[in-house]
Short mmCIF file of C-alpha atoms in Angstrom, two decimals:
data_model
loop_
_atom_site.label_atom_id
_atom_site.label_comp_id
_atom_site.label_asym_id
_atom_site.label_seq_id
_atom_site.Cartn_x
_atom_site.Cartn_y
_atom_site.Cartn_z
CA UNK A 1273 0.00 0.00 0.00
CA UNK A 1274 1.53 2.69 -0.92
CA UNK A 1275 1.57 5.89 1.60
CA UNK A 1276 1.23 9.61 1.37
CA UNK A 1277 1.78 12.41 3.54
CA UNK A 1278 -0.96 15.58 3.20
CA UNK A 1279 -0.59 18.37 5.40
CA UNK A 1280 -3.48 20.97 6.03
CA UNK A 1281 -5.90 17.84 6.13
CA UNK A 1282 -7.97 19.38 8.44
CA UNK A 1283 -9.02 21.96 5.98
CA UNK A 1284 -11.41 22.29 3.37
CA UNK A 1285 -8.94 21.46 0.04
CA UNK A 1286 -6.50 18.99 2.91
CA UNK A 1287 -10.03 16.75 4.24
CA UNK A 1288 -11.21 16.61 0.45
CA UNK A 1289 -8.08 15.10 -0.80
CA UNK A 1290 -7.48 12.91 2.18
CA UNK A 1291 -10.72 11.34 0.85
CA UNK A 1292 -9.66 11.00 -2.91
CA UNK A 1293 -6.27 9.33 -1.78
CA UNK A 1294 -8.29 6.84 0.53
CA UNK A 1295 -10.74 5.80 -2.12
CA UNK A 1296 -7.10 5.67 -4.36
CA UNK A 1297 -6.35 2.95 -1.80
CA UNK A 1298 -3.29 4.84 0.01
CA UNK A 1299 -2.77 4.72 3.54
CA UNK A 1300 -2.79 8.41 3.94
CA UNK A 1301 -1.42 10.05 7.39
CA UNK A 1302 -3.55 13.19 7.91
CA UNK A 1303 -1.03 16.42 9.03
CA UNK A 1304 -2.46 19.49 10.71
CA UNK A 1305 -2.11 22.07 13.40
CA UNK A 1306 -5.99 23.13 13.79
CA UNK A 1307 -5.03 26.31 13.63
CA UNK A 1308 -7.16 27.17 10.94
CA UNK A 1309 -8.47 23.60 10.34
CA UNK A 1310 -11.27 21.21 11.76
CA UNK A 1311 -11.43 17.84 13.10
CA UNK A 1312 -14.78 17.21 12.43
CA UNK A 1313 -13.43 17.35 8.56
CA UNK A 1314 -11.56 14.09 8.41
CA UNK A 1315 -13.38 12.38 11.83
CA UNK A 1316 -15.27 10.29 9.19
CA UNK A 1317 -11.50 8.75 8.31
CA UNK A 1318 -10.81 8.00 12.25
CA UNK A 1319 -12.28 4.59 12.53
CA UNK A 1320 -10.21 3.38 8.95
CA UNK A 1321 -6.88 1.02 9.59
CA UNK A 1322 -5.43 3.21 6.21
CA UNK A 1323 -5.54 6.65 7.73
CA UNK A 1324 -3.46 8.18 10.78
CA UNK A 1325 -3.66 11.67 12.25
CA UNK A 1326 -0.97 13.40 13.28
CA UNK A 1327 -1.21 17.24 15.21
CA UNK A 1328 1.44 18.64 14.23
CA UNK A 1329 2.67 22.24 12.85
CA UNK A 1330 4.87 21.60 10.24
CA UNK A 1331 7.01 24.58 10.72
CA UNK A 1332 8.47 22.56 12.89
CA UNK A 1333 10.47 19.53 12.12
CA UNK A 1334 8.81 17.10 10.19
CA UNK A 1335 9.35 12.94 11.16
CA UNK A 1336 7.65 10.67 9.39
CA UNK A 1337 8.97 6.58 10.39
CA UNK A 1338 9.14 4.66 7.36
CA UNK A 1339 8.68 4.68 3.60
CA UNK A 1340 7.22 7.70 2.16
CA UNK A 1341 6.07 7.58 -1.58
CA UNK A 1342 4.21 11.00 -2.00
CA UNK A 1343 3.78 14.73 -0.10
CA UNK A 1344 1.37 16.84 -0.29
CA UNK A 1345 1.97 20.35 1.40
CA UNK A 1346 -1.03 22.18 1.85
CA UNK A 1347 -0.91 23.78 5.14
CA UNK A 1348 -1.89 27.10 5.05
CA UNK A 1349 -4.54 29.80 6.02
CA UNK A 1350 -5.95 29.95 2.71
CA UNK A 1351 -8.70 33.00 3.44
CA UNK A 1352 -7.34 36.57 3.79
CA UNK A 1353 -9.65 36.50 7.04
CA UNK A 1354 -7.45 34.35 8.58
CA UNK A 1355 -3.84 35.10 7.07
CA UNK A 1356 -4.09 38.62 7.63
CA UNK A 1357 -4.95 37.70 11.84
CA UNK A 1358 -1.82 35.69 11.64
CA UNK A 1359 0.45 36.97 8.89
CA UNK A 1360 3.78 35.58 10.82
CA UNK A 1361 2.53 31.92 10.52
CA UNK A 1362 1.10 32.36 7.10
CA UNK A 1363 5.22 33.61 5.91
CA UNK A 1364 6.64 30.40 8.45
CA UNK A 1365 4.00 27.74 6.96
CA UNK A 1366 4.89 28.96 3.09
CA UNK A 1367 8.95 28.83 3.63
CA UNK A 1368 10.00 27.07 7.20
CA UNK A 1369 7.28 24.34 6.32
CA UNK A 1370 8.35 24.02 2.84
CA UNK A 1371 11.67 23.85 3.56
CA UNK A 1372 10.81 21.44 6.29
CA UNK A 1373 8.68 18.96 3.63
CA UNK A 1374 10.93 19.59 1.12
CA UNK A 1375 14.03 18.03 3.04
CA UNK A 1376 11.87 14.94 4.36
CA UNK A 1377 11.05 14.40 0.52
CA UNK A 1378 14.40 14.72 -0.34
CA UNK A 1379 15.20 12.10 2.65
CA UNK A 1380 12.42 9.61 1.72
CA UNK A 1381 12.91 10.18 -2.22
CA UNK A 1382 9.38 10.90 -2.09
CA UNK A 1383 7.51 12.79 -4.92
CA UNK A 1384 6.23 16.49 -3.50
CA UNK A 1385 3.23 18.58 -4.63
CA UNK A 1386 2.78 22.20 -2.97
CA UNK A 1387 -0.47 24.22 -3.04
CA UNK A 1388 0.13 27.54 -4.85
CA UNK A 1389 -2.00 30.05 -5.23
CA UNK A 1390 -3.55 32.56 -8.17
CA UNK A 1391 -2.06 34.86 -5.33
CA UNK A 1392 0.96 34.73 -6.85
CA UNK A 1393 -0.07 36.92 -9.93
CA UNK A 1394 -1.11 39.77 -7.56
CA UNK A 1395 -3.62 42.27 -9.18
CA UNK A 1396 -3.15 40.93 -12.25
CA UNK A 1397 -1.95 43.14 -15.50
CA UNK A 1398 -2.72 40.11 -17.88
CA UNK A 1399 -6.21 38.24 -18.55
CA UNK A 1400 -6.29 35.45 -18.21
CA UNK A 1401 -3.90 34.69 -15.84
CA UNK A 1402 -1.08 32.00 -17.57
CA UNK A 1403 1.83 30.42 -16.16
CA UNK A 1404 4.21 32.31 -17.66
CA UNK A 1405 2.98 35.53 -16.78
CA UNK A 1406 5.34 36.56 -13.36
CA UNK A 1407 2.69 38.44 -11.39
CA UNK A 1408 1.86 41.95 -10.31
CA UNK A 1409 2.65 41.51 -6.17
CA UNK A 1410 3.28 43.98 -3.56
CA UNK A 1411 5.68 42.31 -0.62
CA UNK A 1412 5.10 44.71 1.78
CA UNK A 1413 0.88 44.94 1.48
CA UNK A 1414 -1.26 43.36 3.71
CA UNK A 1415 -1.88 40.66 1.75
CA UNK A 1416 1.59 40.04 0.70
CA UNK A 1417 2.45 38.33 3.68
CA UNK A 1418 0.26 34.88 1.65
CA UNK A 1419 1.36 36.20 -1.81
CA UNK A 1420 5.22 36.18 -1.11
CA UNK A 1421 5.08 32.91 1.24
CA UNK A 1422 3.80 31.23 -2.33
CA UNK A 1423 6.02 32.66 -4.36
CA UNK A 1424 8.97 31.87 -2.12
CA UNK A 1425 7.54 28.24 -1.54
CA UNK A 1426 7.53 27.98 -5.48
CA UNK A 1427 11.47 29.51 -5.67
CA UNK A 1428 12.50 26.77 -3.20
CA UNK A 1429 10.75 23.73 -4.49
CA UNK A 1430 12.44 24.77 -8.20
CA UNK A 1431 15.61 25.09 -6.45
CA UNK A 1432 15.26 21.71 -4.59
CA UNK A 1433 13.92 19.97 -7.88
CA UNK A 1434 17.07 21.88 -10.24
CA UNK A 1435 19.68 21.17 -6.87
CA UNK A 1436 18.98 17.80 -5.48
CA UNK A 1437 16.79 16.32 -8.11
CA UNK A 1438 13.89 15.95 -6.52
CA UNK A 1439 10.37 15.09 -7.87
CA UNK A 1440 8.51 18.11 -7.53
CA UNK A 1441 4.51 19.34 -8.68
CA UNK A 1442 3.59 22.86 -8.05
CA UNK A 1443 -0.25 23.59 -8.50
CA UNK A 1444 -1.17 27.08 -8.90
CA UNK A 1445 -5.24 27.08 -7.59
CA UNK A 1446 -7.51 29.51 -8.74
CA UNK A 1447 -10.69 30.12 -6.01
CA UNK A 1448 -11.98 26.88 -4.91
CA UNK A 1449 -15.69 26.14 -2.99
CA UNK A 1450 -17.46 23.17 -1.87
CA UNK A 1451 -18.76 21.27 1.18
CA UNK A 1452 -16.59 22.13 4.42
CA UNK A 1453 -15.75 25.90 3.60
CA UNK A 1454 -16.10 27.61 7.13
CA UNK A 1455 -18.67 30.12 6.73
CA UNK A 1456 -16.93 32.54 8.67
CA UNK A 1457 -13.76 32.12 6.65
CA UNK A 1458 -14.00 35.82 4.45
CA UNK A 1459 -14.11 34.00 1.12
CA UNK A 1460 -16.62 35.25 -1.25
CA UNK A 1461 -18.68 31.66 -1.38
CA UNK A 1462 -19.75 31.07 2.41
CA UNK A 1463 -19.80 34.58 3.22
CA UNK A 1464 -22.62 35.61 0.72
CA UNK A 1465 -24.11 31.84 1.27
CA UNK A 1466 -23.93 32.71 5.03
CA UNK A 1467 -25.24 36.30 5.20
CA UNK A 1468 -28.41 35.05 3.02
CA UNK A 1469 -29.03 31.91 5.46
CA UNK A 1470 -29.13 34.32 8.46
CA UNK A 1471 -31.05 36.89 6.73
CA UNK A 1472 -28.02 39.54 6.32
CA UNK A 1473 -27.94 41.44 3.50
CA UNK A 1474 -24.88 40.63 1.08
CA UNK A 1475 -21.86 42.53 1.35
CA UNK A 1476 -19.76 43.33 -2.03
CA UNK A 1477 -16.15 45.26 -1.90
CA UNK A 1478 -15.54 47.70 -4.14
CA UNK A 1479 -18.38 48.28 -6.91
CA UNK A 1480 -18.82 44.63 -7.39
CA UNK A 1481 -17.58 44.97 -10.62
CA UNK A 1482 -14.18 42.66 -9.91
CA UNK A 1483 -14.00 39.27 -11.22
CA UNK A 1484 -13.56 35.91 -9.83
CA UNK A 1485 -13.37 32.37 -11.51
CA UNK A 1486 -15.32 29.76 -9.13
CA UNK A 1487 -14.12 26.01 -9.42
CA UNK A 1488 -16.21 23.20 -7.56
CA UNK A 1489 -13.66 20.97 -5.10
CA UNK A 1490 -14.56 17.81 -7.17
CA UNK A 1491 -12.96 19.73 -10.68
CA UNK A 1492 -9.82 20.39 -8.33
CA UNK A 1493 -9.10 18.02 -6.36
CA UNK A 1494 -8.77 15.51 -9.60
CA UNK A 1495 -6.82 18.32 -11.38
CA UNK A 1496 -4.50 18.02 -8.36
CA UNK A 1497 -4.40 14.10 -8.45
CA UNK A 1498 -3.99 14.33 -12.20
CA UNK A 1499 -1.07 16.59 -11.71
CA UNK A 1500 0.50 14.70 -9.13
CA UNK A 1501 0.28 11.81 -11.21
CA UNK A 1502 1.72 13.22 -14.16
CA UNK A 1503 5.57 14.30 -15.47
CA UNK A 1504 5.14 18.00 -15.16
CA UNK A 1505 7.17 19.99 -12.97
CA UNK A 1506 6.39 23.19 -13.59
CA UNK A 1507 3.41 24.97 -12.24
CA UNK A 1508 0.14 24.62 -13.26
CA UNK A 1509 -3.17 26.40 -12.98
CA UNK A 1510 -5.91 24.55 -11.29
CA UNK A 1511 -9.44 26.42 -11.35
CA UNK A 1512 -12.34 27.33 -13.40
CA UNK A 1513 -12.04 30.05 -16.73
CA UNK A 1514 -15.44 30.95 -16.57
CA UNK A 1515 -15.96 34.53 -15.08
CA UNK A 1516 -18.50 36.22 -13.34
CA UNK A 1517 -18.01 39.76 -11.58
CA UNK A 1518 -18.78 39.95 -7.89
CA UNK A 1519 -21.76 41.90 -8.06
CA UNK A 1520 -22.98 39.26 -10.59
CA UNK A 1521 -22.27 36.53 -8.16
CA UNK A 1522 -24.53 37.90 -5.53
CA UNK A 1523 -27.63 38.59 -7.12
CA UNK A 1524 -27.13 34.44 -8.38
CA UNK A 1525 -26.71 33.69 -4.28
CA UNK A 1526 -29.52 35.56 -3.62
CA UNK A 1527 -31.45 34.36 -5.98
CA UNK A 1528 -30.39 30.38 -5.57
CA UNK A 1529 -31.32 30.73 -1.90
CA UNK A 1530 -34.65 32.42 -1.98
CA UNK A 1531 -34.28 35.32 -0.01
CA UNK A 1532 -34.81 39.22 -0.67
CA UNK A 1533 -31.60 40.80 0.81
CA UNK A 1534 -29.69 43.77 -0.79
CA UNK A 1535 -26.49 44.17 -2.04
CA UNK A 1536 -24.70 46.66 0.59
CA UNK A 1537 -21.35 48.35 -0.88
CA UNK A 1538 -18.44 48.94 1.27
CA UNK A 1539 -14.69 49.61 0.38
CA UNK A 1540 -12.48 47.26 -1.58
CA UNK A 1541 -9.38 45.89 0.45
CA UNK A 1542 -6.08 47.11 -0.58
CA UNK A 1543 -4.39 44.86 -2.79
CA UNK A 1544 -7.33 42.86 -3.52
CA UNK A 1545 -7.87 41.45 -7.21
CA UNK A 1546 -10.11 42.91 -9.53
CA UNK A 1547 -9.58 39.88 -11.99
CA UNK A 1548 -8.43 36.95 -11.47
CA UNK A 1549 -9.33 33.83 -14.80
CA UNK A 1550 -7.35 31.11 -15.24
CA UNK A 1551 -5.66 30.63 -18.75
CA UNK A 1552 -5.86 25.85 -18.35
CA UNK A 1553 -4.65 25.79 -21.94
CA UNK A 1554 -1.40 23.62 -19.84
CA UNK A 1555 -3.75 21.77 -17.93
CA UNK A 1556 -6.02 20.68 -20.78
CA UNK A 1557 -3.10 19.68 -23.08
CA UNK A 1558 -0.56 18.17 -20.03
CA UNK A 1559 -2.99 16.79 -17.84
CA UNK A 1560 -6.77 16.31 -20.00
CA UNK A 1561 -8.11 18.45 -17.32
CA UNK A 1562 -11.01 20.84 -16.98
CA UNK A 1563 -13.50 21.54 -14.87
CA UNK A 1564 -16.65 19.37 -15.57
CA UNK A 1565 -19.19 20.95 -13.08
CA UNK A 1566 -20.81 24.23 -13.84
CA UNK A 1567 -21.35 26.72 -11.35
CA UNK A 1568 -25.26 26.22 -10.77
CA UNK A 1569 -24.68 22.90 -10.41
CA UNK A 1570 -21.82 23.19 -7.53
CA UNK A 1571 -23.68 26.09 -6.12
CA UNK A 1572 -26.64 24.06 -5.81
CA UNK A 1573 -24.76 20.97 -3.89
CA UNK A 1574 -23.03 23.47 -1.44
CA UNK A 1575 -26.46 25.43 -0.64
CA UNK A 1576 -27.64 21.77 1.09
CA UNK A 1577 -24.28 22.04 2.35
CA UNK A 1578 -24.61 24.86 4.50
CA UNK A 1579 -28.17 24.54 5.01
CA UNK A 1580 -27.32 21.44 7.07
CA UNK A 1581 -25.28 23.22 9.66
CA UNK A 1582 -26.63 23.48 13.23
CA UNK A 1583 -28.26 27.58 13.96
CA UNK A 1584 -24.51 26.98 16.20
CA UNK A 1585 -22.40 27.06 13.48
CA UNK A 1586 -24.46 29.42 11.23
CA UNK A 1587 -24.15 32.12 13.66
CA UNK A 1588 -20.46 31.65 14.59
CA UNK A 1589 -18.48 33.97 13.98
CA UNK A 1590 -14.65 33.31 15.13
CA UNK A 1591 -13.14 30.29 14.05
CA UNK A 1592 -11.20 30.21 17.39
CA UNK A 1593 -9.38 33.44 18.96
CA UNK A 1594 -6.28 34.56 17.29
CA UNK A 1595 -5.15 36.63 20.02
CA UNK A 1596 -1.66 36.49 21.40
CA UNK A 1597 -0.54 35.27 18.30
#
């Protein structure tokens, strides 16, 4: 059986993936720190004699006893909700982590795939976004602190694959939803889905007029095992081409869910996107990928998601308390 390593399983993307790999047949050991990711996403794996959890924060030094045949490093606040409460660990996860994983890869001559990000491009001067295109990023904004821990976690994984030889994957993922998004997380998805369950009206930075690409967790998590599985080492965009603007996306939310809330306007977020498309032309031709479920569709499935949470969890609003950190 062979075994792989996923860190960040306690998160939305991590727990989806530790599912793929277990219906794969791998004995998958589960990595996370909680800090930004839930038990009750993987507790459904618990009971299986193929699946191990370990609490760890892989900034730290990473052991792992045995044979290890793949990584996959995707620990990291993912939401600029939570990386911009805790911007230190967000920069320690992207290059103490990676360098961490990178070395036990290197010591297990295992194959590694890191989690990217669309971040990287910044506010974008190109449309659609391609993989050549080197990015429009500010290191010192707020949001740089996640933009410059991918970009560095991309520099070092090159260097390790060009230095040592080792089998590397970078995935570059374009904004993901699905089941297991934390409503309270500040991405666009279960904040709108959210606001119209408790009856909020919908709140849109900026004019609403900023675009975003929306692909369904089932489209990326097999782009991801695709690319993992495949001889590419250079990155690759992950994510949906289809693009709607914000404003756009709301009135569909509201009306998907039934309800009569407005659209309240308030300002746009410094250094915050106003496009962001994926160019797949490498993923369809590398990896015969694209995404397969259209947005209705996915919206639909993750409406019954969120519908099913307790009035507990609808109405929480802290994921756990950041302070002192």
């Amino acid at each position: 059986m062979k075994k792989v390593l996923i860190t960040g399983a306690a998160g939305f993307l991590g727990s989806h993936l530790c599912d793929r790999f277990i219906k794969e047949g791998y004995y998958v050991i589960a990595m996370d720190n909680l800090i930004t990711g839930d038990l009750k996403n993987i507790e459904h794996l618990f009971p299986l004699e193929n699946f191990e959890f370990q609490h760890h924060d892989v900034s730290k030094f990473v052991h792992i006893p045995g044979k290890l045949d793949y990584i996959l490093h995707f620990a990291s606040p993912a939401s600029p909700i939570d990386y911009l409460k805790i911007p230190i660990e967000t920069l320690k996860v992207g290059s103490l982590g990676t360098l961490n994983l990178l070395g036990l890869a290197k010591e297990k001559k295992a194959r590694i795939l890191v989690a990217s990000t669309s971040e990287v491009y910044g506010d974008p001067l190109v449309h659609p976004q391609n993989e050549s295109y080197n990015g429009n990023v500010s290191p010192i904004g707020p949001r740089g602190v996640y933009d410059e821990a991918k970009r560095f976690m991309e520099s070092i994984t090159m260097a390790y694959h060009r230095f040592h030889g080792l089998d590397t994957r970078i995935v570059r993922i374009f904004n993901t939803y699905g089941s297991r998004m934390r409503l309270n997380d500040g991405r666009v998805v279960p904040a709108f889905m959210g606001q119209a369950l408790r009856g909020e009206d919908l709140t849109v930075f900026g004019d609403g007029s900023q675009t975003r690409s929306f692909c369904y967790i089932d489209d990326q998590v097999e782009g991801i095992y695709r690319l993992l599985m495949s001889d590419y080492t250079d990155p690759i965009n992950i994510g949906n081409p289809h693009e709607t603007t914000i404003k756009e996306f709301a009135e569909e939310i509201i009306k998907l869910t039934g309800t009569d809330q407005k659209i309240i306007y308030k300002p746009l977020p410094q250094d915050d996107p106003t496009q962001r498309e994926p160019d797949i032309s490498r993923a369809k031709e590398i990896l015969g990928w694209e995404p397969k479920v259209n947005r209705a569709e996915g919206l639909k499935n993750v409406f019954e998601y969120f519908k099913s949470l307790s009035p507990e969890e609808l109405q929480k609003k802290e994921h756990r308390d950041f302070s002192g950190k």
